[in-house]
Coordinates of C-alpha atoms and ligand atoms in Angstrom, one line a residue:
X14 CA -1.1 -14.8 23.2
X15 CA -1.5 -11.1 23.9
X16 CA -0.5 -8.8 21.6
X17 CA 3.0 -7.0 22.9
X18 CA 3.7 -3.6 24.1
X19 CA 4.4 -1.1 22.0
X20 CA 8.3 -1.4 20.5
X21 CA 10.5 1.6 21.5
X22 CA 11.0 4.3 18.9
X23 CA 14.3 4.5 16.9
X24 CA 15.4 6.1 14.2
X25 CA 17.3 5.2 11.7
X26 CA 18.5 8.3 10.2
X27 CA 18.1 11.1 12.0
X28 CA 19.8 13.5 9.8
X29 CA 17.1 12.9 6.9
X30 CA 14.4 11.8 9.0
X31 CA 13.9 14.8 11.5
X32 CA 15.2 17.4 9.0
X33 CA 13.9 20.6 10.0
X34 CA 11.0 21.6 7.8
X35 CA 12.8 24.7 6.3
X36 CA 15.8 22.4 5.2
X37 CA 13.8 19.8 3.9
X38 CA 11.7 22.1 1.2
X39 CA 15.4 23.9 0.3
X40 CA 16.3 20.4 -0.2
X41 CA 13.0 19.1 -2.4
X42 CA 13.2 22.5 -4.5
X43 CA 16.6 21.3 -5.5
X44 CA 16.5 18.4 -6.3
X45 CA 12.5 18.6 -8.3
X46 CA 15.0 21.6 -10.2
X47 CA 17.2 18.8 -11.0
X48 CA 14.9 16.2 -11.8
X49 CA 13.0 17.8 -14.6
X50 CA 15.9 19.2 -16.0
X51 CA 17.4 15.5 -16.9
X52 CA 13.7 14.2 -17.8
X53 CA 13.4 17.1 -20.1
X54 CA 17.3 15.9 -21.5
X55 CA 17.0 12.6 -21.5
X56 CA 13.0 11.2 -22.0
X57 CA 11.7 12.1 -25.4
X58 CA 8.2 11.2 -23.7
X59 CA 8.5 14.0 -21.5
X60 CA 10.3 16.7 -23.4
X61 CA 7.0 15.9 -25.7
X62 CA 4.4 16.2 -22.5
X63 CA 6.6 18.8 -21.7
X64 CA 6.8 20.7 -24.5
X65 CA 3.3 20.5 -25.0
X66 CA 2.3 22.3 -22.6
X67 CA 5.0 25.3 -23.2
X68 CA 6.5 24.5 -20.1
X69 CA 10.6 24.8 -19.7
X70 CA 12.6 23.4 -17.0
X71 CA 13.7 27.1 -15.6
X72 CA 10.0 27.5 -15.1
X73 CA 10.1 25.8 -12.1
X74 CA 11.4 28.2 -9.2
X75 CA 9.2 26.8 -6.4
X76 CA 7.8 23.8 -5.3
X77 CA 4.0 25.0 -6.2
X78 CA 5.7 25.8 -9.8
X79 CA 5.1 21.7 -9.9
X80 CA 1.5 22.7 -11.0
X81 CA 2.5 23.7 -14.3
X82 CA 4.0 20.2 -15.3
X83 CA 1.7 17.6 -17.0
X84 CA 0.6 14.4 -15.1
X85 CA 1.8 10.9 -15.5
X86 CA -0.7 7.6 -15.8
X87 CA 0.0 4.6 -15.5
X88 CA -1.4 4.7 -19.0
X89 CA 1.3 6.6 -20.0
X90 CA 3.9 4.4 -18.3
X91 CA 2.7 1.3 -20.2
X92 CA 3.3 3.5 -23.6
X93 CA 6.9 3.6 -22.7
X94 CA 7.3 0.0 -22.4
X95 CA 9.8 -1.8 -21.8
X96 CA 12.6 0.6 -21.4
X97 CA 11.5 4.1 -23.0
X98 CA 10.8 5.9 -19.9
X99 CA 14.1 5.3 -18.7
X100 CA 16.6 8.5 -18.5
X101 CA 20.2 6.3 -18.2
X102 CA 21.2 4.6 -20.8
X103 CA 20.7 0.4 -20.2
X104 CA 24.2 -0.3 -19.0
X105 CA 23.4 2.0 -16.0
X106 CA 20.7 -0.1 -15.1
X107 CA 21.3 -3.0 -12.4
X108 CA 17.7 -4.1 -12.0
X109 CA 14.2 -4.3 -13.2
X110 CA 11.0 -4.6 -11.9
X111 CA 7.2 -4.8 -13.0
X112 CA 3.8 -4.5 -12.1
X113 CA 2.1 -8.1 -12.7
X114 CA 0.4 -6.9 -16.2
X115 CA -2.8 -8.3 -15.0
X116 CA -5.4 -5.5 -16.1
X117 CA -2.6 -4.7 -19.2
X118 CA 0.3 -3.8 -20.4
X119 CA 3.3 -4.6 -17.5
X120 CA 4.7 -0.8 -16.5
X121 CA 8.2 -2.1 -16.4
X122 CA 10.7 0.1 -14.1
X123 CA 14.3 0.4 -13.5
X124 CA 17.1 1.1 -11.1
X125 CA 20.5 2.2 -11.3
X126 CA 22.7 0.7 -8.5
X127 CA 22.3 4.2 -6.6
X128 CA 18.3 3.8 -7.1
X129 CA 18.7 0.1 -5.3
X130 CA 20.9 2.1 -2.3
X131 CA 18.7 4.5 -1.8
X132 CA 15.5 2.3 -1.4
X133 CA 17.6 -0.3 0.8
X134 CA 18.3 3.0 3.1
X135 CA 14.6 4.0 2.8
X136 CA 13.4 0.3 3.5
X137 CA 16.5 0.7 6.5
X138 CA 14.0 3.7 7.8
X139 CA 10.8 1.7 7.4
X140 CA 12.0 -1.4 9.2
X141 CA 13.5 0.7 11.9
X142 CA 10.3 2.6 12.4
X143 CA 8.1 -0.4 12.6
X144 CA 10.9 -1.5 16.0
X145 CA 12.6 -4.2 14.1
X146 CA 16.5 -4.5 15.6
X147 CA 19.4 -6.6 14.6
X148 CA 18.3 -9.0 17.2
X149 CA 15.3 -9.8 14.8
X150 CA 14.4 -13.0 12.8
X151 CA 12.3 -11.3 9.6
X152 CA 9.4 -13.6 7.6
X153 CA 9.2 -12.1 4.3
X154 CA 5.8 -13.8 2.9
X155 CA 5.5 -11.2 0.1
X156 CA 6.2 -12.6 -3.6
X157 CA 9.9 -12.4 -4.6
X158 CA 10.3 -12.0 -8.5
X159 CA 8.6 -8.5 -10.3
X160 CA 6.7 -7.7 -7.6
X161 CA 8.6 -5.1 -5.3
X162 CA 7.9 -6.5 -1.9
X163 CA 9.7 -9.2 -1.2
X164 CA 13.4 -8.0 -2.6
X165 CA 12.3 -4.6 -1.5
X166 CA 12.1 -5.3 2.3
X167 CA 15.0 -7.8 2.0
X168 CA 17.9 -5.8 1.5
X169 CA 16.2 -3.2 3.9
X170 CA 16.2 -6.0 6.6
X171 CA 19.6 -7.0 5.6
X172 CA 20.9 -3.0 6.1
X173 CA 19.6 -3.0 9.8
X174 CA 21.7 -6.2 10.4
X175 CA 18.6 -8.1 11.4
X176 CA 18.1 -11.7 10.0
X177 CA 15.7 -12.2 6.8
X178 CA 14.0 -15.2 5.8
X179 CA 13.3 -14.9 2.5
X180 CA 10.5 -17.5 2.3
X181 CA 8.3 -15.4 -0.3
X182 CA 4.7 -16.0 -0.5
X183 CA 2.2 -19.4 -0.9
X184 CA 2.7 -22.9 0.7
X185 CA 0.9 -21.4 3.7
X186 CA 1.6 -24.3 6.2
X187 CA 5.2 -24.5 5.3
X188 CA 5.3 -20.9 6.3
X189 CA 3.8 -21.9 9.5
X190 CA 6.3 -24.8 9.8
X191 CA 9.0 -21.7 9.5
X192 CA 7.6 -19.8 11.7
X193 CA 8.2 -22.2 14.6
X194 CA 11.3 -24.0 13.2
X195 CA 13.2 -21.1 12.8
X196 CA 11.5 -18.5 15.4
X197 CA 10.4 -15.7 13.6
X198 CA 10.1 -12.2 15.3
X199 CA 8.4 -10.6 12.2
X200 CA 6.5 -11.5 9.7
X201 CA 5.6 -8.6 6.7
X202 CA 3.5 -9.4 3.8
X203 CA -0.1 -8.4 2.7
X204 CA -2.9 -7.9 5.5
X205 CA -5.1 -10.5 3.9
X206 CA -2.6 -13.3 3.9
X207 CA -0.9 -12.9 7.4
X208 CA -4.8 -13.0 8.5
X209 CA -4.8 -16.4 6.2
X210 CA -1.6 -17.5 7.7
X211 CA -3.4 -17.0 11.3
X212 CA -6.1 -19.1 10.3
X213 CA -3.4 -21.9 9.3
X214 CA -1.9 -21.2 12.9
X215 CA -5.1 -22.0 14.4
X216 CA -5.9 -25.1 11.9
X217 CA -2.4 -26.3 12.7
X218 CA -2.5 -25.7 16.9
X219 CA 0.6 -24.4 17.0
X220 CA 0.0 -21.1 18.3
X221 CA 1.8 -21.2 21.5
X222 CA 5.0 -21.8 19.2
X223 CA 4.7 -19.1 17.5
X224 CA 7.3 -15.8 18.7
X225 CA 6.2 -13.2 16.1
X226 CA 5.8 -9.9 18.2
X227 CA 5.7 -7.6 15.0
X228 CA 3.8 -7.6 11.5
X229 CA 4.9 -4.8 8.7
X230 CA 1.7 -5.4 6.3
X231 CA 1.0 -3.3 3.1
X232 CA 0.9 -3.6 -0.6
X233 CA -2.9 -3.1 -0.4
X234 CA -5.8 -1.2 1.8
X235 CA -6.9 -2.5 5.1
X236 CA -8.6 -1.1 7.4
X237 CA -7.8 -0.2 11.3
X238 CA -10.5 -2.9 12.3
X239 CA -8.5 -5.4 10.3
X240 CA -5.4 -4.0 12.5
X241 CA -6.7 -4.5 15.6
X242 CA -7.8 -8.4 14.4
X243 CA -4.5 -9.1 12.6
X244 CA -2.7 -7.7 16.6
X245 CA -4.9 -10.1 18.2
X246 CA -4.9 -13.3 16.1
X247 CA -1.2 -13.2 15.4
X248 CA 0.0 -11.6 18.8
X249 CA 1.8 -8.8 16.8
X250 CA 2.3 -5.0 17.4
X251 CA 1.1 -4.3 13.3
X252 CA 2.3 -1.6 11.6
X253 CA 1.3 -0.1 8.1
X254 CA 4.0 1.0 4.8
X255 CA 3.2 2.3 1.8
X256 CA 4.4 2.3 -2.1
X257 CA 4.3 1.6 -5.4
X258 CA 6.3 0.3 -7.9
X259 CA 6.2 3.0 -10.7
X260 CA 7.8 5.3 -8.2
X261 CA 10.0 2.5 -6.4
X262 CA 8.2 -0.1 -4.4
X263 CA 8.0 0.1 -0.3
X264 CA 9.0 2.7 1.4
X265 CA 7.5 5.6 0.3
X266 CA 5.7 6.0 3.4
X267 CA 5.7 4.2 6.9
X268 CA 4.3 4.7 10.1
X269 CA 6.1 4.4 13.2
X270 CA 5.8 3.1 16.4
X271 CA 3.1 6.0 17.6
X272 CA 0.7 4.1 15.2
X273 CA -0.7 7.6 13.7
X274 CA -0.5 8.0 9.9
X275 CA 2.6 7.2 7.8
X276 CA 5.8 9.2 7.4
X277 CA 6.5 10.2 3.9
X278 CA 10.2 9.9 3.1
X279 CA 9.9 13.5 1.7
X280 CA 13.1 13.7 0.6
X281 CA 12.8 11.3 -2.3
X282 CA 9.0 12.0 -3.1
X283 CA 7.1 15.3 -3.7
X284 CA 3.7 14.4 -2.4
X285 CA 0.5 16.3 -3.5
X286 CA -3.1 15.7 -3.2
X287 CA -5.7 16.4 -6.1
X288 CA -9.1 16.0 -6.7
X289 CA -9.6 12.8 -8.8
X290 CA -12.3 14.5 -10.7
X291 CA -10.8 17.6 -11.6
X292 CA -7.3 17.4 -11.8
X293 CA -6.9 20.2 -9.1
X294 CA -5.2 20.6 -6.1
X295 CA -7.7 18.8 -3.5
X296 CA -9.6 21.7 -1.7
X297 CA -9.3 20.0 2.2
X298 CA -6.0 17.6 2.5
X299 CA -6.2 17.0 6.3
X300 CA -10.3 16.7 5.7
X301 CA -11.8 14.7 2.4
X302 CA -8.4 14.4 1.2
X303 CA -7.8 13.5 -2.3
X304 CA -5.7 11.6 -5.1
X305 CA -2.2 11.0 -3.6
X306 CA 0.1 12.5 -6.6
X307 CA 3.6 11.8 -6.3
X308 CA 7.2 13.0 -7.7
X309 CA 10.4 11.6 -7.8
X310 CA 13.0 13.3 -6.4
X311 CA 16.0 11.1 -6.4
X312 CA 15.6 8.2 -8.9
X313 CA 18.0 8.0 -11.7
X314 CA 16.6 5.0 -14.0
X315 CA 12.9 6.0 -14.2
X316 CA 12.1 9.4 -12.6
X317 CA 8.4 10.0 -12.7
X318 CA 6.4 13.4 -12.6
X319 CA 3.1 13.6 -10.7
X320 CA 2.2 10.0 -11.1
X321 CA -1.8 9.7 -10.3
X322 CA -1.2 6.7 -7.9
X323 CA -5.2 6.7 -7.6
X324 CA -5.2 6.1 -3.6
X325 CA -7.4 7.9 -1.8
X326 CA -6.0 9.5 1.6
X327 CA -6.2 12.4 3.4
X328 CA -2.7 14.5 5.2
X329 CA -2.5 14.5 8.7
X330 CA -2.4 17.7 10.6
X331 CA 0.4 18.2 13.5
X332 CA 3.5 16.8 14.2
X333 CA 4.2 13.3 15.4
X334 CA 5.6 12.6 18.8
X335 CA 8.5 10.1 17.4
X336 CA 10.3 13.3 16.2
X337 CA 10.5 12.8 12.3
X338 CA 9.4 15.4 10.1
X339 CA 8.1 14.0 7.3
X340 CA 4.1 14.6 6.4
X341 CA 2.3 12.1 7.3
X342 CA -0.4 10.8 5.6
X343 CA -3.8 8.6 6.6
X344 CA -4.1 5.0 5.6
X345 CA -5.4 4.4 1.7
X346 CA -8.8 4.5 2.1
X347 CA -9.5 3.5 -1.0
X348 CA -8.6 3.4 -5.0
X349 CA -11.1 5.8 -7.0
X350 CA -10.8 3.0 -9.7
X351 CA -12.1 0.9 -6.8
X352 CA -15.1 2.7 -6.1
X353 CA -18.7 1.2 -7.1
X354 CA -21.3 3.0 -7.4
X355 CA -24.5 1.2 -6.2
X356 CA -28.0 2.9 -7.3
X357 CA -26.2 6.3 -7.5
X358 CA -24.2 5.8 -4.3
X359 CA -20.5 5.3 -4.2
X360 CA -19.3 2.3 -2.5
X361 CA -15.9 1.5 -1.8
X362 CA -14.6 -1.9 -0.7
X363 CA -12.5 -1.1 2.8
X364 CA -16.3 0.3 4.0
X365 CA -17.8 -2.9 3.9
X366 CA -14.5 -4.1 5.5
X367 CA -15.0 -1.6 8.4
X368 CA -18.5 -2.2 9.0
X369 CA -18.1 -6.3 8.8
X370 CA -15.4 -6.2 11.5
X371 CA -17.7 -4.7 13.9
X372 CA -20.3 -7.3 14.0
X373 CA -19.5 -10.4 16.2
X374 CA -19.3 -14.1 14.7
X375 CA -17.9 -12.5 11.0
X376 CA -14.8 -14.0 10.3
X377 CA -12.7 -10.9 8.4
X378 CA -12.8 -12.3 5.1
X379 CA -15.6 -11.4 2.5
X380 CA -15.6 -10.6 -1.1
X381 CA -18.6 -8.5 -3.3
X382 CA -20.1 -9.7 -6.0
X383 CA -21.7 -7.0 -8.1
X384 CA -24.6 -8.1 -10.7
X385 CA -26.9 -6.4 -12.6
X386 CA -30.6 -7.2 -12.7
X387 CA -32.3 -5.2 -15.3
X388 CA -31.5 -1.9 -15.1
X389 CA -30.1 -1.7 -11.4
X390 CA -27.2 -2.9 -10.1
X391 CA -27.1 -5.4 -7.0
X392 CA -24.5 -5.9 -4.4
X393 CA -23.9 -9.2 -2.8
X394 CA -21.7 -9.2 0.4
X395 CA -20.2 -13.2 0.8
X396 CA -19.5 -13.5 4.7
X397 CA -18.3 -16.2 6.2
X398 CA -19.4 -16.8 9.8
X399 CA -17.0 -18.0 12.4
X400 CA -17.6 -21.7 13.7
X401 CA -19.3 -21.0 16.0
X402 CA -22.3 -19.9 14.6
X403 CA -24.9 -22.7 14.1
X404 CA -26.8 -23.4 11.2
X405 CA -30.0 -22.0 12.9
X406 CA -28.6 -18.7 14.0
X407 CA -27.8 -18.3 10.0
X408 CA -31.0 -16.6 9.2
X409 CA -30.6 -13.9 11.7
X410 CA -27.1 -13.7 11.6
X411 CA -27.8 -12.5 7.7
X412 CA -30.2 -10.0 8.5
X413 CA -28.7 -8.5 10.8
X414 CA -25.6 -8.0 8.9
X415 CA -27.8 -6.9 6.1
X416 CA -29.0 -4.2 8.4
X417 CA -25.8 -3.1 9.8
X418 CA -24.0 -2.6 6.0
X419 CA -27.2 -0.9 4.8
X420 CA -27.3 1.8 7.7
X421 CA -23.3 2.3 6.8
X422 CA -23.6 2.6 3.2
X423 CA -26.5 3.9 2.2
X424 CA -27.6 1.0 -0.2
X425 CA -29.7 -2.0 0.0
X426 CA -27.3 -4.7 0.4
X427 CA -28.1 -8.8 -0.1
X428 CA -25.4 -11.0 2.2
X429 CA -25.0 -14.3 1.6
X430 CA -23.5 -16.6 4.4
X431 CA -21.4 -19.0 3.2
X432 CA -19.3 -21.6 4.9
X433 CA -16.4 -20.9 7.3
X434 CA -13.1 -21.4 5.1
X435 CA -14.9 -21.4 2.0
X436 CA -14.2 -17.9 0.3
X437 CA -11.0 -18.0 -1.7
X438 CA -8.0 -16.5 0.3
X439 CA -5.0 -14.4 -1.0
X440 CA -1.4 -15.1 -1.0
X441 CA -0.9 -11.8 -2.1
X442 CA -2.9 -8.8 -2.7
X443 CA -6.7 -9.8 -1.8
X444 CA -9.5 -9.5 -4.8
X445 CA -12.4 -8.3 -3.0
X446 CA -14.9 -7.3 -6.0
X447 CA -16.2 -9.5 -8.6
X448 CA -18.1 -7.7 -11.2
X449 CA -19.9 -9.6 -13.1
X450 CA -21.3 -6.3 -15.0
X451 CA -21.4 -6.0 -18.6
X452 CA -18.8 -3.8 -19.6
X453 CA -20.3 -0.2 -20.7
X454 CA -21.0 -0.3 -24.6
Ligands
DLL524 O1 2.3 -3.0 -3.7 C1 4.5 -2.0 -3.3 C2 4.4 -2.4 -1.9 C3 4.9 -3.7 -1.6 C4 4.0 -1.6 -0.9 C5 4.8 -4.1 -0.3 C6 4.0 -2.0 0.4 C7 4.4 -3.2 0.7 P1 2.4 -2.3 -6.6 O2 2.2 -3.7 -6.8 O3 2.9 -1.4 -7.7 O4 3.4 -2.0 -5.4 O5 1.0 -1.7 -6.1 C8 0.9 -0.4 -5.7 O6 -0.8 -1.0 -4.1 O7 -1.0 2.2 -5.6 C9 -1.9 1.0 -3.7 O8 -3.1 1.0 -4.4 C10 -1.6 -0.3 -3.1 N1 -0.9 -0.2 -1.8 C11 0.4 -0.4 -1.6 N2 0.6 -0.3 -0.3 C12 -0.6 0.0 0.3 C13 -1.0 0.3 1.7 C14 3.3 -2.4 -4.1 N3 -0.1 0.3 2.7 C15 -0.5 -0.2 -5.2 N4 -2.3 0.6 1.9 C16 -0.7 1.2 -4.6 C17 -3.2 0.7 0.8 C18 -1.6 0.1 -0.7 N5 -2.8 0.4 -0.4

């Protein structure tokens, strides 16, 4: 199965989407004006954060006026729960969703029925950019419920007149089953389970059944070597989106057919980039990057100021070849609160990722385990080999990855080679850090 050529490029709505720049920031300025006007009105929370700060609504003339306003955690969300960040009163609002409430308190969020049109036209945008047409059969393997991603790409699917099968995520051979039965063209869900669900097509032999000539994967970081694995295994032309539910869900940001960064819908989000330590704007965007902070412009229910998303990505310089004009920014490279720091060095997750992915016979599944022995912290890398490595290339074949992760990251690294299909795989978002640390006193 080779992977496809490149889908053409179409746009769903050029009128928004390639909106000259001076258009789009008349645009923005109106409607950030707008939007802390009725947060100011309408959430006590804010008027407080607000207020607090000495900071009026007419103090906002430009778009770098944004500075002044106070930032928004997901801390503070979570104090607002269930419904007192909302700025319509509850019989405006047709819909809730949530974040799963694993590390805490849910952040609950809501959407009038002009929130839900507007993120079925962004998801319209997405699914367009990515080259899904009407002719398309859609897989939706992300969860339906709380979780944004399966209802958010499902109406967007719907919009484009293309057909969605709204299978949701687990029973990974009845997926595959689908797959075949009912010829699907597409399949979106997380990066780590479509590479799960091409393990099951290879367990199962069914791969020459299989049609699927685009994946849509997001909801978590991946890397571009876990692109270029996830094109090959599953035959797909693999595209990346972007979001997150306290702002909306998908479809804050997609790439497009060129493959080069993803296109923020800049119309509906005010994107700026800070440094995570400081607070302030982020000294290099197109170079180190920073904290991706985002506004919403448009939502009714829940409008959020400068939520601190805590992805780490950089802007991309120059304009894309497709036409749009939105920004575009680099793939999440990470999630500060995802960072370890190893011996003094900072270690993030999608490096080992990278540096796995380049050495031959690792199958792309891992997962680090951090310990602490004494006073130092140890990192163990679990890497499964491929079948085809035999039991007496294991020594060497641990060494060497050893060798190649230490010379990446800077740290002394223990791997541990553990059976093919053994290391627990995700049917949604991936967990790839244990830390058994004790918490800090
Ligand atoms: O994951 C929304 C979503 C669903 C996006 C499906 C794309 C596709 P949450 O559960 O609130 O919402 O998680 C949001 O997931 O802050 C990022 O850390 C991470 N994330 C989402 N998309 C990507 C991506 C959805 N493409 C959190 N690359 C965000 C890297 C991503 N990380």
């Amino acid at each position: 199965m080779n992977v496809t050529t490149q889908p053409e490029n179409r746009i769903w709505n050029p009128a928004c989407e390639c909106m000259p720049r001076k258009e789009l920031e008349a645009l923005q300025l109106e409607r950030l004006q707008r939007v802390v006007r009725t947060v100011w009105q309408r959430v006590p929370y804010y008027r407080a954060k607000m207020d607090a700060v000495g900071v009026m609504p007419g103090d906002i003339r430009t778009m770098q006026d944004i500075a002044k306003l106070p930032f928004t955690t997901k801390n503070d969300l979570r104090g607002c729960f269930p419904y007192n960040g909302f700025a319509v009163p509850m019989e405006e609002v047709v819909r809730v969703h949530a974040s799963s409430g694993t590390t805490g308190q849910a952040t609950v969020v809501g959407y009038t029925q002009a929130d839900l049109d507007k993120w079925t036209e962004l998801m319209a945008r997405l699914h367009t950019a990515a080259g899904i047409t009407a002719r398309d059969i859609v897989q939706i393997s992300f969860g339906y419920g709380f979780f944004t991603g399966g209802l958010g790409h499902h109406y967007g699917i719907e919009k484009i007149g293309a057909t969605v099968l709204p299978v949701s995520a687990g029973k990974s051979e009845r997926q595959v089953q689908i797959m075949c039965d009912y010829g699907s063209t597409v399949l979106i869900g997380t990066p780590s389970y479509a590479m799960y669900l091409s393990e099951i097509i290879e367990q199962m032999g069914v791969r020459d059944q299989i049609q699927l000539r685009l994946g849509l994967f997001g909801g978590e970081a991946w890397t571009e070597q876990m692109r270029r694995a996830l094109q090959k295994r599953l035959g797909v032309f693999a595209t990346d989106n972007y979001g997150l539910s306290e702002v909306m869900g998908p479809g804050v940001s997609c790439e497009c057919v060129e493959q080069n960064g993803m296109h923020i819908a800049e119309d509906h989000f005010w994107a700026e980039l800070i440094d995570p330590a400081t607070g302030e704007p982020a000294t290099d965007p197109e170079g180190k990057g920073g904290e991706m902070v985002i506004t919403t412009l448009t939502k009714e229910a829940i409008p959020v100021l400068r939520y601190r998303t805590r992805d780490l990505c950089r802007f991309l310089p120059g304009e894309c070849p497709c036409g749009r004009t939105g920004r575009r920014m680099s793939k999440v490279a990470a999630r500060s609160d995802d960072m370890l720091i190893i011996r003094g060095v900072n270690v993030y997750p999608q490096q080992v990722e990278e540096t796995l992915l380049t050495v031959e016979g690792v199958a792309p599944h891992y997962q680090i385990v951090v310990r602490r022995e004494g006073v130092l912290d140890e990192m163990e890398v679990h890497v499964e080999a491929t079948e085809g490595i035999r039991m007496g290339d294991h020594q060497a074949m641990k060494q060497k990855i050893a060798r190649v992760l230490q010379n990446s990251l800077l740290v002394s690294v223990k791997v541990r080679l553990v059976e093919p299909n053994s290391l627990p795989r995700s049917e949604g978002k991936a967990v790839r850090v244990i830390d058994q640390r004790p918490p800090p006193p």
